[in-house]
Amino acid sequence: MSSYPGFEPYAEKLAETYDVEVSLHPRNRTQKRPTDDALIDCDIVITDFGTMVYEAIALGKHVIFPSWLIADEMLRRMNPDSAEFKIFDQRIGMHADSFEHLQELVAQCAGTTPTPHPFYADFLDPNTFGRSGKVIARKLMKLALRPRPLIRPMPLRTMAQHGLGLNNELNTSGKALDIQFEAPAQLNKASLTCYNPIRIGRYSFLQSGTVKFTSSIGRYTSIGPNVILGETEHPTEWLSTSPAQYYAGQFDFYPPEKTAAPARVIKRTSDNTKAPGGQVAIGNDVWIGANVVVRRGVTIGDGAIIAAGAVVTTDVAPYAIVGGVPAKHLRDRFPPETITALRKLKWWDFDINDLADVPFDRIDDAIDTIRARLANGEIARKPLDLRQVTVTATGKRKNWRRLIR
């Protein structure tokens, strides 16, 4: 981050979303981190100009100039024949015309590999940058010899810029978790443990709980706090219900057990256990209340409602309202003809913004309005638009590692 004094208020605003460090040039700092060390660890450099620009480019970092603050000064102060003057005069590279524009550029850069402007090619030899350049040259050589991840970890909160809400209380038990999502969606609002790959549609959210064997969550689905979706179940017909019989990793933190268990355990199959298997699949426009448990292999149909505290052991029909332990059918949300119309219409195929002025609070009028707009070509269905991110989150280490558009 630039040490330019006029940029300090903007750095504070950026710090609300990103991990930000302001690092002064070695000649100007007192007890700050050295600039070169900060450059090694960062992904995006926002600066006025100087040796740090060349070093950042040599390290393969994104460089953004806050031109709305410094362009006039740079053009006034620099020699017209200098590289610095040409960069600001010809707007070479990325130049932010306002703080809002800067935020847009940062969001675009996050998780991507920079492509430097051809103009920079003459300035990529770090050995020509003086003493500071020699320092960075040595660090570059060390980096070249040191194994590093292909894509740097990024803070979870950065994913909000790409349309996925991830609260820092997400826990993947240290494993890499693949999340497919449509923007915008919220995977968790509070403490959530998620074990297996999952897909979540636009305008859907979870609050907290445990998500294990759950393959998909549709669009416009609301899931309350403290839910348990697809948790592993124990065999009831075996000698014991203990996983020590079939799962070698349960107690492998103890060295003798780590050696003995693999030779002892019996693999669970559909032939030797009656415990449910398969994935939980949750449809569109589903509402799941607080403290709900959904067993493995259960499918919850579009438009269904699961009452708080229910234990769902069997599939739930579209637009059914169920509750209790075990959950039983209480009633349907709408009359049969309305349910038939809704299932045929599949209104969740549309973006909510394209349905502006639809009378959502009057179900029959809403159906008629959407039908008419569709027939007139005023709205179009939105095909599945999935992005993917790989997340690792455990303890204090929480980051996302790959974004695929």
mmCIF file of C-alpha atoms in Angstrom:
data_model
loop_
_atom_site.group_PDB
_atom_site.id
_atom_site.type_symbol
_atom_site.label_atom_id
_atom_site.label_comp_id
_atom_site.label_asym_id
_atom_site.label_seq_id
_atom_site.Cartn_x
_atom_site.Cartn_y
_atom_site.Cartn_z
ATOM 1 C CA MET A 1 0.000 0.000 0.000
ATOM 2 C CA SER A 2 1.225 3.491 -0.850
ATOM 3 C CA SER A 3 2.876 5.573 1.854
ATOM 4 C CA TYR A 4 1.478 8.701 0.158
ATOM 5 C CA PRO A 5 -0.006 10.710 3.087
ATOM 6 C CA GLY A 6 -3.162 11.717 1.231
ATOM 7 C CA PHE A 7 -4.033 8.058 0.757
ATOM 8 C CA GLU A 8 -4.281 7.162 4.457
ATOM 9 C CA PRO A 9 -8.087 7.669 4.796
ATOM 10 C CA TYR A 10 -8.676 5.479 1.757
ATOM 11 C CA ALA A 11 -6.389 2.776 3.135
ATOM 12 C CA GLU A 12 -8.588 2.647 6.239
ATOM 13 C CA LYS A 13 -11.681 2.180 4.071
ATOM 14 C CA LEU A 14 -10.035 -0.613 2.074
ATOM 15 C CA ALA A 15 -9.064 -2.329 5.328
ATOM 16 C CA GLU A 16 -12.758 -2.912 6.037
ATOM 17 C CA THR A 17 -12.774 -5.496 3.229
ATOM 18 C CA TYR A 18 -9.156 -6.478 2.554
ATOM 19 C CA ASP A 19 -5.990 -7.190 4.501
ATOM 20 C CA VAL A 20 -4.102 -3.915 4.062
ATOM 21 C CA GLU A 21 -0.572 -2.974 5.039
ATOM 22 C CA VAL A 22 0.941 0.461 4.587
ATOM 23 C CA SER A 23 4.674 0.059 4.080
ATOM 24 C CA LEU A 24 7.031 2.993 3.828
ATOM 25 C CA HIS A 25 10.200 3.128 1.787
ATOM 26 C CA PRO A 26 13.192 1.979 3.891
ATOM 27 C CA ARG A 27 14.551 5.545 3.962
ATOM 28 C CA ASN A 28 11.314 6.881 5.450
ATOM 29 C CA ARG A 29 10.240 4.195 7.883
ATOM 30 C CA THR A 30 10.956 4.040 11.601
ATOM 31 C CA GLN A 31 9.547 0.779 12.960
ATOM 32 C CA LYS A 32 7.554 -0.240 9.883
ATOM 33 C CA ARG A 33 7.999 -3.523 8.046
ATOM 34 C CA PRO A 34 10.574 -3.238 5.242
ATOM 35 C CA THR A 35 8.969 -2.487 1.900
ATOM 36 C CA ASP A 36 10.615 -5.457 0.206
ATOM 37 C CA ASP A 37 9.207 -7.950 2.737
ATOM 38 C CA ALA A 38 5.723 -6.487 2.344
ATOM 39 C CA LEU A 39 5.995 -6.799 -1.427
ATOM 40 C CA ILE A 40 6.818 -10.494 -1.162
ATOM 41 C CA ASP A 41 3.613 -11.160 0.788
ATOM 42 C CA CYS A 42 1.120 -8.909 -1.002
ATOM 43 C CA ASP A 43 -1.000 -9.457 -4.105
ATOM 44 C CA ILE A 44 -1.870 -5.901 -5.161
ATOM 45 C CA VAL A 45 0.312 -2.797 -4.844
ATOM 46 C CA ILE A 46 -1.267 0.668 -4.698
ATOM 47 C CA THR A 47 1.441 3.297 -4.884
ATOM 48 C CA ASP A 48 2.482 6.706 -6.177
ATOM 49 C CA PHE A 49 5.723 5.751 -7.920
ATOM 50 C CA GLY A 50 9.381 4.887 -7.412
ATOM 51 C CA THR A 51 11.502 1.793 -7.166
ATOM 52 C CA MET A 52 8.641 -0.117 -5.548
ATOM 53 C CA VAL A 53 6.718 -0.065 -8.836
ATOM 54 C CA TYR A 54 9.523 -1.790 -10.714
ATOM 55 C CA GLU A 55 10.005 -4.308 -7.929
ATOM 56 C CA ALA A 56 6.283 -5.060 -7.755
ATOM 57 C CA ILE A 57 6.161 -5.665 -11.496
ATOM 58 C CA ALA A 58 9.255 -7.879 -11.321
ATOM 59 C CA LEU A 59 7.525 -9.924 -8.613
ATOM 60 C CA GLY A 60 4.402 -10.339 -10.730
ATOM 61 C CA LYS A 61 2.133 -8.142 -8.581
ATOM 62 C CA HIS A 62 -0.774 -6.036 -9.726
ATOM 63 C CA VAL A 63 0.071 -2.307 -9.598
ATOM 64 C CA ILE A 64 -2.645 0.358 -9.350
ATOM 65 C CA PHE A 65 -1.958 4.093 -9.361
ATOM 66 C CA PRO A 66 -4.360 6.334 -7.342
ATOM 67 C CA SER A 67 -4.262 8.890 -10.138
ATOM 68 C CA TRP A 68 -7.108 11.014 -8.824
ATOM 69 C CA LEU A 69 -4.763 11.976 -5.990
ATOM 70 C CA ILE A 70 -1.313 12.081 -7.568
ATOM 71 C CA ALA A 71 -1.455 12.385 -11.369
ATOM 72 C CA ASP A 72 -1.282 16.196 -11.449
ATOM 73 C CA GLU A 73 1.645 16.247 -9.049
ATOM 74 C CA MET A 74 3.531 13.556 -10.960
ATOM 75 C CA LEU A 75 3.106 15.331 -14.287
ATOM 76 C CA ARG A 76 4.206 18.618 -12.752
ATOM 77 C CA ARG A 77 7.223 17.200 -10.942
ATOM 78 C CA MET A 78 8.636 14.640 -13.386
ATOM 79 C CA ASN A 79 10.833 15.171 -16.423
ATOM 80 C CA PRO A 80 8.721 14.813 -19.617
ATOM 81 C CA ASP A 81 11.268 12.316 -20.929
ATOM 82 C CA SER A 82 11.061 10.095 -17.848
ATOM 83 C CA ALA A 83 9.205 6.801 -17.605
ATOM 84 C CA GLU A 84 7.217 8.165 -14.681
ATOM 85 C CA PHE A 85 5.910 11.109 -16.726
ATOM 86 C CA LYS A 86 4.952 8.848 -19.639
ATOM 87 C CA ILE A 87 3.127 6.407 -17.375
ATOM 88 C CA PHE A 88 0.870 9.136 -15.993
ATOM 89 C CA ASP A 89 0.618 11.167 -19.173
ATOM 90 C CA GLN A 90 -0.322 8.160 -21.325
ATOM 91 C CA ARG A 91 -2.134 6.328 -18.488
ATOM 92 C CA ILE A 92 -0.019 3.210 -18.930
ATOM 93 C CA GLY A 93 -1.138 0.393 -16.644
ATOM 94 C CA MET A 94 -4.043 0.653 -14.199
ATOM 95 C CA HIS A 95 -5.081 4.132 -13.076
ATOM 96 C CA ALA A 96 -7.938 4.750 -10.627
ATOM 97 C CA ASP A 97 -9.934 7.920 -11.283
ATOM 98 C CA SER A 98 -11.723 7.803 -7.929
ATOM 99 C CA PHE A 99 -11.804 5.706 -4.784
ATOM 100 C CA GLU A 100 -14.862 3.890 -6.111
ATOM 101 C CA HIS A 101 -12.964 3.139 -9.323
ATOM 102 C CA LEU A 102 -10.051 1.880 -7.224
ATOM 103 C CA GLN A 103 -12.355 -0.518 -5.388
ATOM 104 C CA GLU A 104 -13.575 -1.875 -8.708
ATOM 105 C CA LEU A 105 -10.014 -2.422 -9.936
ATOM 106 C CA VAL A 106 -8.996 -4.188 -6.719
ATOM 107 C CA ALA A 107 -12.008 -6.513 -6.988
ATOM 108 C CA GLN A 108 -11.097 -7.297 -10.593
ATOM 109 C CA CYS A 109 -7.481 -8.059 -9.688
ATOM 110 C CA ALA A 110 -8.175 -10.300 -6.675
ATOM 111 C CA GLY A 111 -7.193 -13.881 -7.411
ATOM 112 C CA THR A 112 -5.941 -13.175 -10.945
ATOM 113 C CA THR A 113 -2.494 -13.120 -12.547
ATOM 114 C CA PRO A 114 -1.370 -9.707 -13.819
ATOM 115 C CA THR A 115 -0.445 -9.011 -17.425
ATOM 116 C CA PRO A 116 2.014 -6.073 -17.347
ATOM 117 C CA HIS A 117 1.779 -3.397 -20.011
ATOM 118 C CA PRO A 118 4.490 -3.860 -22.702
ATOM 119 C CA PHE A 119 5.923 -0.489 -21.695
ATOM 120 C CA TYR A 120 7.205 -2.046 -18.461
ATOM 121 C CA ALA A 121 9.421 -4.530 -20.283
ATOM 122 C CA ASP A 122 12.398 -2.154 -20.234
ATOM 123 C CA PHE A 123 12.219 -1.879 -16.438
ATOM 124 C CA LEU A 124 11.902 -5.524 -15.354
ATOM 125 C CA ASP A 125 15.573 -6.177 -14.543
ATOM 126 C CA PRO A 126 15.692 -5.665 -10.759
ATOM 127 C CA ASN A 127 19.508 -5.369 -10.835
ATOM 128 C CA THR A 128 19.150 -1.924 -12.442
ATOM 129 C CA PHE A 129 17.158 -0.434 -9.579
ATOM 130 C CA GLY A 130 20.008 0.439 -7.225
ATOM 131 C CA ARG A 131 20.509 -0.934 -3.716
ATOM 132 C CA SER A 132 16.837 -1.607 -3.116
ATOM 133 C CA GLY A 133 16.673 -3.442 -6.432
ATOM 134 C CA LYS A 134 19.583 -5.691 -5.463
ATOM 135 C CA VAL A 135 17.747 -6.631 -2.288
ATOM 136 C CA ILE A 136 14.644 -7.594 -4.244
ATOM 137 C CA ALA A 137 16.808 -9.476 -6.765
ATOM 138 C CA ARG A 138 18.157 -11.669 -3.953
ATOM 139 C CA LYS A 139 14.655 -12.251 -2.655
ATOM 140 C CA LEU A 140 13.457 -13.159 -6.135
ATOM 141 C CA MET A 141 16.187 -15.785 -6.394
ATOM 142 C CA LYS A 142 15.135 -17.236 -3.042
ATOM 143 C CA LEU A 143 11.521 -17.303 -4.143
ATOM 144 C CA ALA A 144 12.496 -19.121 -7.328
ATOM 145 C CA LEU A 145 14.157 -21.847 -5.264
ATOM 146 C CA ARG A 146 11.410 -22.104 -2.631
ATOM 147 C CA PRO A 147 8.255 -24.178 -3.260
ATOM 148 C CA ARG A 148 5.244 -21.831 -3.266
ATOM 149 C CA PRO A 149 1.548 -22.337 -3.980
ATOM 150 C CA LEU A 150 0.554 -21.619 -7.556
ATOM 151 C CA ILE A 151 -2.124 -19.243 -6.305
ATOM 152 C CA ARG A 152 -1.712 -17.256 -3.115
ATOM 153 C CA PRO A 153 -4.205 -17.688 -0.269
ATOM 154 C CA MET A 154 -6.642 -14.790 0.135
ATOM 155 C CA PRO A 155 -8.823 -13.788 3.086
ATOM 156 C CA LEU A 156 -12.318 -15.278 3.132
ATOM 157 C CA ARG A 157 -13.934 -11.859 3.279
ATOM 158 C CA THR A 158 -12.394 -11.015 -0.097
ATOM 159 C CA MET A 159 -14.838 -13.460 -1.689
ATOM 160 C CA ALA A 160 -17.665 -10.996 -1.044
ATOM 161 C CA GLN A 161 -16.363 -8.990 -3.980
ATOM 162 C CA HIS A 162 -17.105 -11.994 -6.189
ATOM 163 C CA GLY A 163 -20.588 -12.640 -4.821
ATOM 164 C CA LEU A 164 -20.022 -15.286 -2.118
ATOM 165 C CA GLY A 165 -20.519 -14.420 1.540
ATOM 166 C CA LEU A 166 -18.134 -16.347 3.785
ATOM 167 C CA ASN A 167 -18.109 -15.609 7.495
ATOM 168 C CA ASN A 168 -14.753 -16.094 9.240
ATOM 169 C CA GLU A 169 -16.375 -18.733 11.455
ATOM 170 C CA LEU A 170 -16.431 -21.166 8.536
ATOM 171 C CA ASN A 171 -14.461 -24.338 9.318
ATOM 172 C CA THR A 172 -13.422 -26.954 6.764
ATOM 173 C CA SER A 173 -11.311 -28.876 9.289
ATOM 174 C CA GLY A 174 -8.213 -27.813 7.393
ATOM 175 C CA LYS A 175 -9.249 -29.585 4.192
ATOM 176 C CA ALA A 176 -9.612 -27.975 0.776
ATOM 177 C CA LEU A 177 -13.322 -27.460 0.128
ATOM 178 C CA ASP A 178 -14.685 -26.815 -3.368
ATOM 179 C CA ILE A 179 -17.676 -24.478 -3.404
ATOM 180 C CA GLN A 180 -19.676 -23.815 -6.547
ATOM 181 C CA PHE A 181 -21.900 -20.772 -6.290
ATOM 182 C CA GLU A 182 -24.005 -18.291 -8.173
ATOM 183 C CA ALA A 183 -23.616 -14.662 -7.205
ATOM 184 C CA PRO A 184 -24.883 -13.489 -4.835
ATOM 185 C CA ALA A 185 -25.047 -16.284 -2.261
ATOM 186 C CA GLN A 186 -24.111 -16.653 1.418
ATOM 187 C CA LEU A 187 -22.556 -19.911 2.558
ATOM 188 C CA ASN A 188 -22.576 -19.048 6.246
ATOM 189 C CA LYS A 189 -23.538 -16.141 8.481
ATOM 190 C CA ALA A 190 -22.040 -17.616 11.647
ATOM 191 C CA SER A 191 -20.200 -20.737 12.827
ATOM 192 C CA LEU A 192 -20.482 -23.468 10.184
ATOM 193 C CA THR A 193 -18.527 -26.681 9.670
ATOM 194 C CA CYS A 194 -18.564 -27.826 6.058
ATOM 195 C CA TYR A 195 -16.882 -31.077 5.051
ATOM 196 C CA ASN A 196 -17.664 -31.870 1.420
ATOM 197 C CA PRO A 197 -18.019 -30.042 -1.914
ATOM 198 C CA ILE A 198 -21.261 -28.117 -2.201
ATOM 199 C CA ARG A 199 -23.205 -26.060 -4.735
ATOM 200 C CA ILE A 200 -25.380 -23.100 -3.753
ATOM 201 C CA GLY A 201 -27.640 -21.024 -5.977
ATOM 202 C CA ARG A 202 -28.141 -17.272 -6.161
ATOM 203 C CA TYR A 203 -29.981 -15.470 -3.346
ATOM 204 C CA SER A 204 -29.631 -18.480 -1.035
ATOM 205 C CA PHE A 205 -28.024 -18.469 2.387
ATOM 206 C CA LEU A 206 -27.133 -20.615 5.381
ATOM 207 C CA GLN A 207 -26.658 -19.316 8.884
ATOM 208 C CA SER A 208 -24.827 -21.886 11.017
ATOM 209 C CA GLY A 209 -24.476 -25.562 11.847
ATOM 210 C CA THR A 210 -22.945 -28.608 10.161
ATOM 211 C CA VAL A 211 -23.082 -29.424 6.453
ATOM 212 C CA LYS A 212 -21.655 -32.782 5.500
ATOM 213 C CA PHE A 213 -23.102 -34.992 2.761
ATOM 214 C CA THR A 214 -25.017 -32.244 0.983
ATOM 215 C CA SER A 215 -24.603 -31.872 -2.763
ATOM 216 C CA SER A 216 -26.711 -28.872 -3.692
ATOM 217 C CA ILE A 217 -28.842 -25.986 -2.481
ATOM 218 C CA GLY A 218 -31.067 -24.299 -5.044
ATOM 219 C CA ARG A 219 -31.876 -20.646 -5.614
ATOM 220 C CA TYR A 220 -33.766 -18.384 -3.179
ATOM 221 C CA THR A 221 -33.397 -20.892 -0.326
ATOM 222 C CA SER A 222 -33.181 -19.777 3.314
ATOM 223 C CA ILE A 223 -31.570 -22.035 5.931
ATOM 224 C CA GLY A 224 -31.718 -21.055 9.585
ATOM 225 C CA PRO A 225 -29.211 -21.454 12.431
ATOM 226 C CA ASN A 226 -27.835 -24.643 13.963
ATOM 227 C CA VAL A 227 -28.919 -27.009 11.204
ATOM 228 C CA ILE A 228 -27.365 -30.417 10.583
ATOM 229 C CA LEU A 229 -27.467 -31.501 6.954
ATOM 230 C CA GLY A 230 -26.364 -34.984 5.890
ATOM 231 C CA GLU A 231 -24.385 -35.958 8.963
ATOM 232 C CA THR A 232 -22.771 -39.420 8.956
ATOM 233 C CA GLU A 233 -24.862 -42.047 10.741
ATOM 234 C CA HIS A 234 -23.671 -45.079 12.686
ATOM 235 C CA PRO A 235 -24.676 -48.690 11.952
ATOM 236 C CA THR A 236 -27.284 -49.979 14.388
ATOM 237 C CA GLU A 237 -27.129 -53.656 13.433
ATOM 238 C CA TRP A 238 -23.380 -54.182 13.928
ATOM 239 C CA LEU A 239 -21.700 -55.414 17.100
ATOM 240 C CA SER A 240 -21.247 -51.768 18.116
ATOM 241 C CA THR A 241 -22.224 -48.358 16.807
ATOM 242 C CA SER A 242 -18.633 -47.124 17.310
ATOM 243 C CA PRO A 243 -16.728 -45.892 14.234
ATOM 244 C CA ALA A 244 -13.687 -47.734 15.606
ATOM 245 C CA GLN A 245 -15.087 -50.726 13.690
ATOM 246 C CA TYR A 246 -15.114 -49.081 10.265
ATOM 247 C CA TYR A 247 -13.233 -45.745 10.250
ATOM 248 C CA ALA A 248 -9.451 -45.875 10.570
ATOM 249 C CA GLY A 249 -9.025 -42.118 10.955
ATOM 250 C CA GLN A 250 -11.251 -41.517 13.984
ATOM 251 C CA PHE A 251 -8.470 -41.984 16.562
ATOM 252 C CA ASP A 252 -5.357 -41.785 14.387
ATOM 253 C CA PHE A 253 -4.032 -38.910 16.506
ATOM 254 C CA TYR A 254 -2.788 -41.709 18.825
ATOM 255 C CA PRO A 255 0.297 -43.350 17.200
ATOM 256 C CA PRO A 256 -0.468 -47.000 18.130
ATOM 257 C CA GLU A 257 -4.015 -46.627 16.819
ATOM 258 C CA LYS A 258 -2.773 -45.064 13.585
ATOM 259 C CA THR A 259 -0.791 -48.260 12.957
ATOM 260 C CA ALA A 260 -3.403 -50.794 14.101
ATOM 261 C CA ALA A 261 -6.659 -49.393 12.732
ATOM 262 C CA PRO A 262 -6.084 -49.837 8.959
ATOM 263 C CA ALA A 263 -5.624 -53.589 9.418
ATOM 264 C CA ARG A 264 -8.668 -53.881 11.662
ATOM 265 C CA VAL A 265 -11.493 -51.841 10.170
ATOM 266 C CA ILE A 266 -14.239 -53.261 7.982
ATOM 267 C CA LYS A 267 -15.438 -51.157 5.079
ATOM 268 C CA ARG A 268 -19.052 -50.074 5.230
ATOM 269 C CA THR A 269 -21.087 -50.995 2.157
ATOM 270 C CA SER A 270 -24.745 -51.058 1.149
ATOM 271 C CA ASP A 271 -24.692 -54.800 1.803
ATOM 272 C CA ASN A 272 -23.526 -54.717 5.416
ATOM 273 C CA THR A 273 -25.213 -51.590 6.768
ATOM 274 C CA LYS A 274 -28.725 -50.183 6.755
ATOM 275 C CA ALA A 275 -27.715 -46.651 7.675
ATOM 276 C CA PRO A 276 -28.820 -44.150 5.012
ATOM 277 C CA GLY A 277 -26.290 -42.998 2.436
ATOM 278 C CA GLY A 278 -26.323 -40.565 -0.444
ATOM 279 C CA GLN A 279 -26.395 -36.790 -0.525
ATOM 280 C CA VAL A 280 -28.908 -34.264 0.759
ATOM 281 C CA ALA A 281 -30.350 -32.223 -2.126
ATOM 282 C CA ILE A 282 -32.271 -29.036 -1.355
ATOM 283 C CA GLY A 283 -34.437 -27.413 -3.996
ATOM 284 C CA ASN A 284 -35.325 -23.811 -4.835
ATOM 285 C CA ASP A 285 -37.350 -21.450 -2.625
ATOM 286 C CA VAL A 286 -36.969 -23.772 0.386
ATOM 287 C CA TRP A 287 -37.148 -22.488 3.952
ATOM 288 C CA ILE A 288 -35.464 -24.599 6.629
ATOM 289 C CA GLY A 289 -35.997 -23.386 10.194
ATOM 290 C CA ALA A 290 -33.618 -23.367 13.139
ATOM 291 C CA ASN A 291 -32.224 -26.574 14.663
ATOM 292 C CA VAL A 292 -33.394 -28.809 11.816
ATOM 293 C CA VAL A 293 -31.732 -32.170 11.153
ATOM 294 C CA VAL A 294 -31.870 -33.610 7.639
ATOM 295 C CA ARG A 295 -30.682 -37.197 7.226
ATOM 296 C CA ARG A 296 -28.429 -38.352 4.435
ATOM 297 C CA GLY A 297 -30.027 -39.098 1.090
ATOM 298 C CA VAL A 298 -33.066 -36.861 1.657
ATOM 299 C CA THR A 299 -34.343 -34.627 -1.150
ATOM 300 C CA ILE A 300 -36.294 -31.511 -0.228
ATOM 301 C CA GLY A 301 -38.522 -30.344 -3.057
ATOM 302 C CA ASP A 302 -38.924 -26.817 -4.424
ATOM 303 C CA GLY A 303 -40.952 -24.463 -2.279
ATOM 304 C CA ALA A 304 -40.981 -26.721 0.800
ATOM 305 C CA ILE A 305 -40.879 -25.455 4.376
ATOM 306 C CA ILE A 306 -39.243 -27.396 7.237
ATOM 307 C CA ALA A 307 -40.451 -26.286 10.661
ATOM 308 C CA ALA A 308 -37.889 -25.454 13.334
ATOM 309 C CA GLY A 309 -36.583 -28.431 15.285
ATOM 310 C CA ALA A 310 -37.760 -31.020 12.767
ATOM 311 C CA VAL A 311 -35.863 -34.217 12.021
ATOM 312 C CA VAL A 312 -36.347 -34.985 8.344
ATOM 313 C CA THR A 313 -35.890 -38.672 7.545
ATOM 314 C CA THR A 314 -37.700 -38.978 4.185
ATOM 315 C CA ASP A 315 -38.056 -36.900 1.029
ATOM 316 C CA VAL A 316 -40.196 -33.774 1.239
ATOM 317 C CA ALA A 317 -42.621 -33.035 -1.602
ATOM 318 C CA PRO A 318 -42.578 -29.653 -3.392
ATOM 319 C CA TYR A 319 -44.462 -26.928 -1.499
ATOM 320 C CA ALA A 320 -45.106 -29.217 1.481
ATOM 321 C CA ILE A 321 -44.823 -27.946 5.062
ATOM 322 C CA VAL A 322 -43.405 -30.573 7.417
ATOM 323 C CA GLY A 323 -42.502 -30.596 11.093
ATOM 324 C CA GLY A 324 -41.922 -32.791 14.110
ATOM 325 C CA VAL A 325 -39.658 -35.687 15.125
ATOM 326 C CA PRO A 326 -39.657 -37.456 12.790
ATOM 327 C CA ALA A 327 -40.981 -34.819 10.412
ATOM 328 C CA LYS A 328 -44.487 -35.383 9.092
ATOM 329 C CA HIS A 329 -46.563 -33.604 6.478
ATOM 330 C CA LEU A 330 -48.561 -30.818 8.120
ATOM 331 C CA ARG A 331 -50.110 -29.131 5.103
ATOM 332 C CA ASP A 332 -49.281 -27.667 1.695
ATOM 333 C CA ARG A 333 -48.370 -24.044 1.172
ATOM 334 C CA PHE A 334 -50.950 -23.519 -1.589
ATOM 335 C CA PRO A 335 -53.920 -25.229 -3.228
ATOM 336 C CA PRO A 336 -53.047 -28.042 -5.705
ATOM 337 C CA GLU A 337 -53.738 -25.899 -8.803
ATOM 338 C CA THR A 338 -51.412 -23.144 -7.536
ATOM 339 C CA ILE A 339 -48.652 -25.641 -6.785
ATOM 340 C CA THR A 340 -49.010 -27.099 -10.280
ATOM 341 C CA ALA A 341 -48.749 -23.609 -11.792
ATOM 342 C CA LEU A 342 -45.678 -22.725 -9.712
ATOM 343 C CA ARG A 343 -43.867 -25.959 -10.570
ATOM 344 C CA LYS A 344 -44.501 -25.331 -14.252
ATOM 345 C CA LEU A 345 -43.547 -21.650 -14.069
ATOM 346 C CA LYS A 346 -40.257 -22.244 -12.155
ATOM 347 C CA TRP A 347 -40.066 -18.569 -11.226
ATOM 348 C CA TRP A 348 -36.645 -19.086 -9.611
ATOM 349 C CA ASP A 349 -35.182 -19.345 -13.082
ATOM 350 C CA PHE A 350 -35.447 -15.538 -13.217
ATOM 351 C CA ASP A 351 -33.282 -12.939 -11.530
ATOM 352 C CA ILE A 352 -35.192 -11.166 -8.791
ATOM 353 C CA ASN A 353 -34.261 -7.791 -10.291
ATOM 354 C CA ASP A 354 -36.019 -8.742 -13.544
ATOM 355 C CA LEU A 355 -39.178 -9.369 -11.503
ATOM 356 C CA ALA A 356 -39.406 -5.799 -10.201
ATOM 357 C CA ASP A 357 -43.006 -4.652 -9.668
ATOM 358 C CA VAL A 358 -44.288 -8.244 -9.557
ATOM 359 C CA PRO A 359 -46.902 -8.376 -6.745
ATOM 360 C CA PHE A 360 -45.027 -10.940 -4.644
ATOM 361 C CA ASP A 361 -47.583 -10.655 -1.841
ATOM 362 C CA ARG A 362 -50.476 -11.807 -4.094
ATOM 363 C CA ILE A 363 -49.593 -15.289 -5.327
ATOM 364 C CA ASP A 364 -52.118 -15.623 -8.163
ATOM 365 C CA ASP A 365 -51.413 -12.115 -9.493
ATOM 366 C CA ALA A 366 -47.673 -12.779 -9.246
ATOM 367 C CA ILE A 367 -47.990 -15.952 -11.340
ATOM 368 C CA ASP A 368 -50.105 -14.163 -13.955
ATOM 369 C CA THR A 369 -47.679 -11.217 -14.142
ATOM 370 C CA ILE A 370 -44.615 -13.439 -14.614
ATOM 371 C CA ARG A 371 -46.418 -15.499 -17.247
ATOM 372 C CA ALA A 372 -47.396 -12.367 -19.178
ATOM 373 C CA ARG A 373 -43.885 -10.882 -19.053
ATOM 374 C CA LEU A 374 -42.390 -14.170 -20.197
ATOM 375 C CA ALA A 375 -44.851 -14.451 -23.060
ATOM 376 C CA ASN A 376 -44.125 -10.873 -24.145
ATOM 377 C CA GLY A 377 -40.379 -11.445 -24.090
ATOM 378 C CA GLU A 378 -39.866 -8.903 -21.309
ATOM 379 C CA ILE A 379 -37.959 -11.362 -19.121
ATOM 380 C CA ALA A 380 -35.736 -14.367 -19.808
ATOM 381 C CA ARG A 381 -34.677 -17.303 -17.712
ATOM 382 C CA LYS A 382 -31.179 -17.145 -16.231
ATOM 383 C CA PRO A 383 -29.135 -20.271 -16.988
ATOM 384 C CA LEU A 384 -27.000 -21.719 -14.229
ATOM 385 C CA ASP A 385 -23.983 -19.413 -13.867
ATOM 386 C CA LEU A 386 -21.595 -21.179 -11.518
ATOM 387 C CA ARG A 387 -18.303 -19.887 -10.198
ATOM 388 C CA GLN A 388 -15.990 -22.045 -8.131
ATOM 389 C CA VAL A 389 -13.713 -21.364 -5.221
ATOM 390 C CA THR A 390 -11.489 -23.645 -3.157
ATOM 391 C CA VAL A 391 -11.507 -22.756 0.527
ATOM 392 C CA THR A 392 -9.339 -23.849 3.442
ATOM 393 C CA ALA A 393 -10.483 -22.697 6.867
ATOM 394 C CA THR A 394 -9.497 -23.936 10.292
ATOM 395 C CA GLY A 395 -8.616 -22.173 13.522
ATOM 396 C CA LYS A 396 -7.081 -18.779 12.755
ATOM 397 C CA ARG A 397 -6.066 -19.701 9.232
ATOM 398 C CA LYS A 398 -8.922 -18.899 6.907
ATOM 399 C CA ASN A 399 -8.483 -18.225 3.220
ATOM 400 C CA TRP A 400 -9.736 -18.985 -0.258
ATOM 401 C CA ARG A 401 -7.289 -20.302 -2.800
ATOM 402 C CA ARG A 402 -8.826 -20.426 -6.249
ATOM 403 C CA LEU A 403 -11.505 -18.515 -8.080
ATOM 404 C CA ILE A 404 -12.768 -19.760 -11.418
ATOM 405 C CA ARG A 405 -15.209 -17.583 -13.334
#
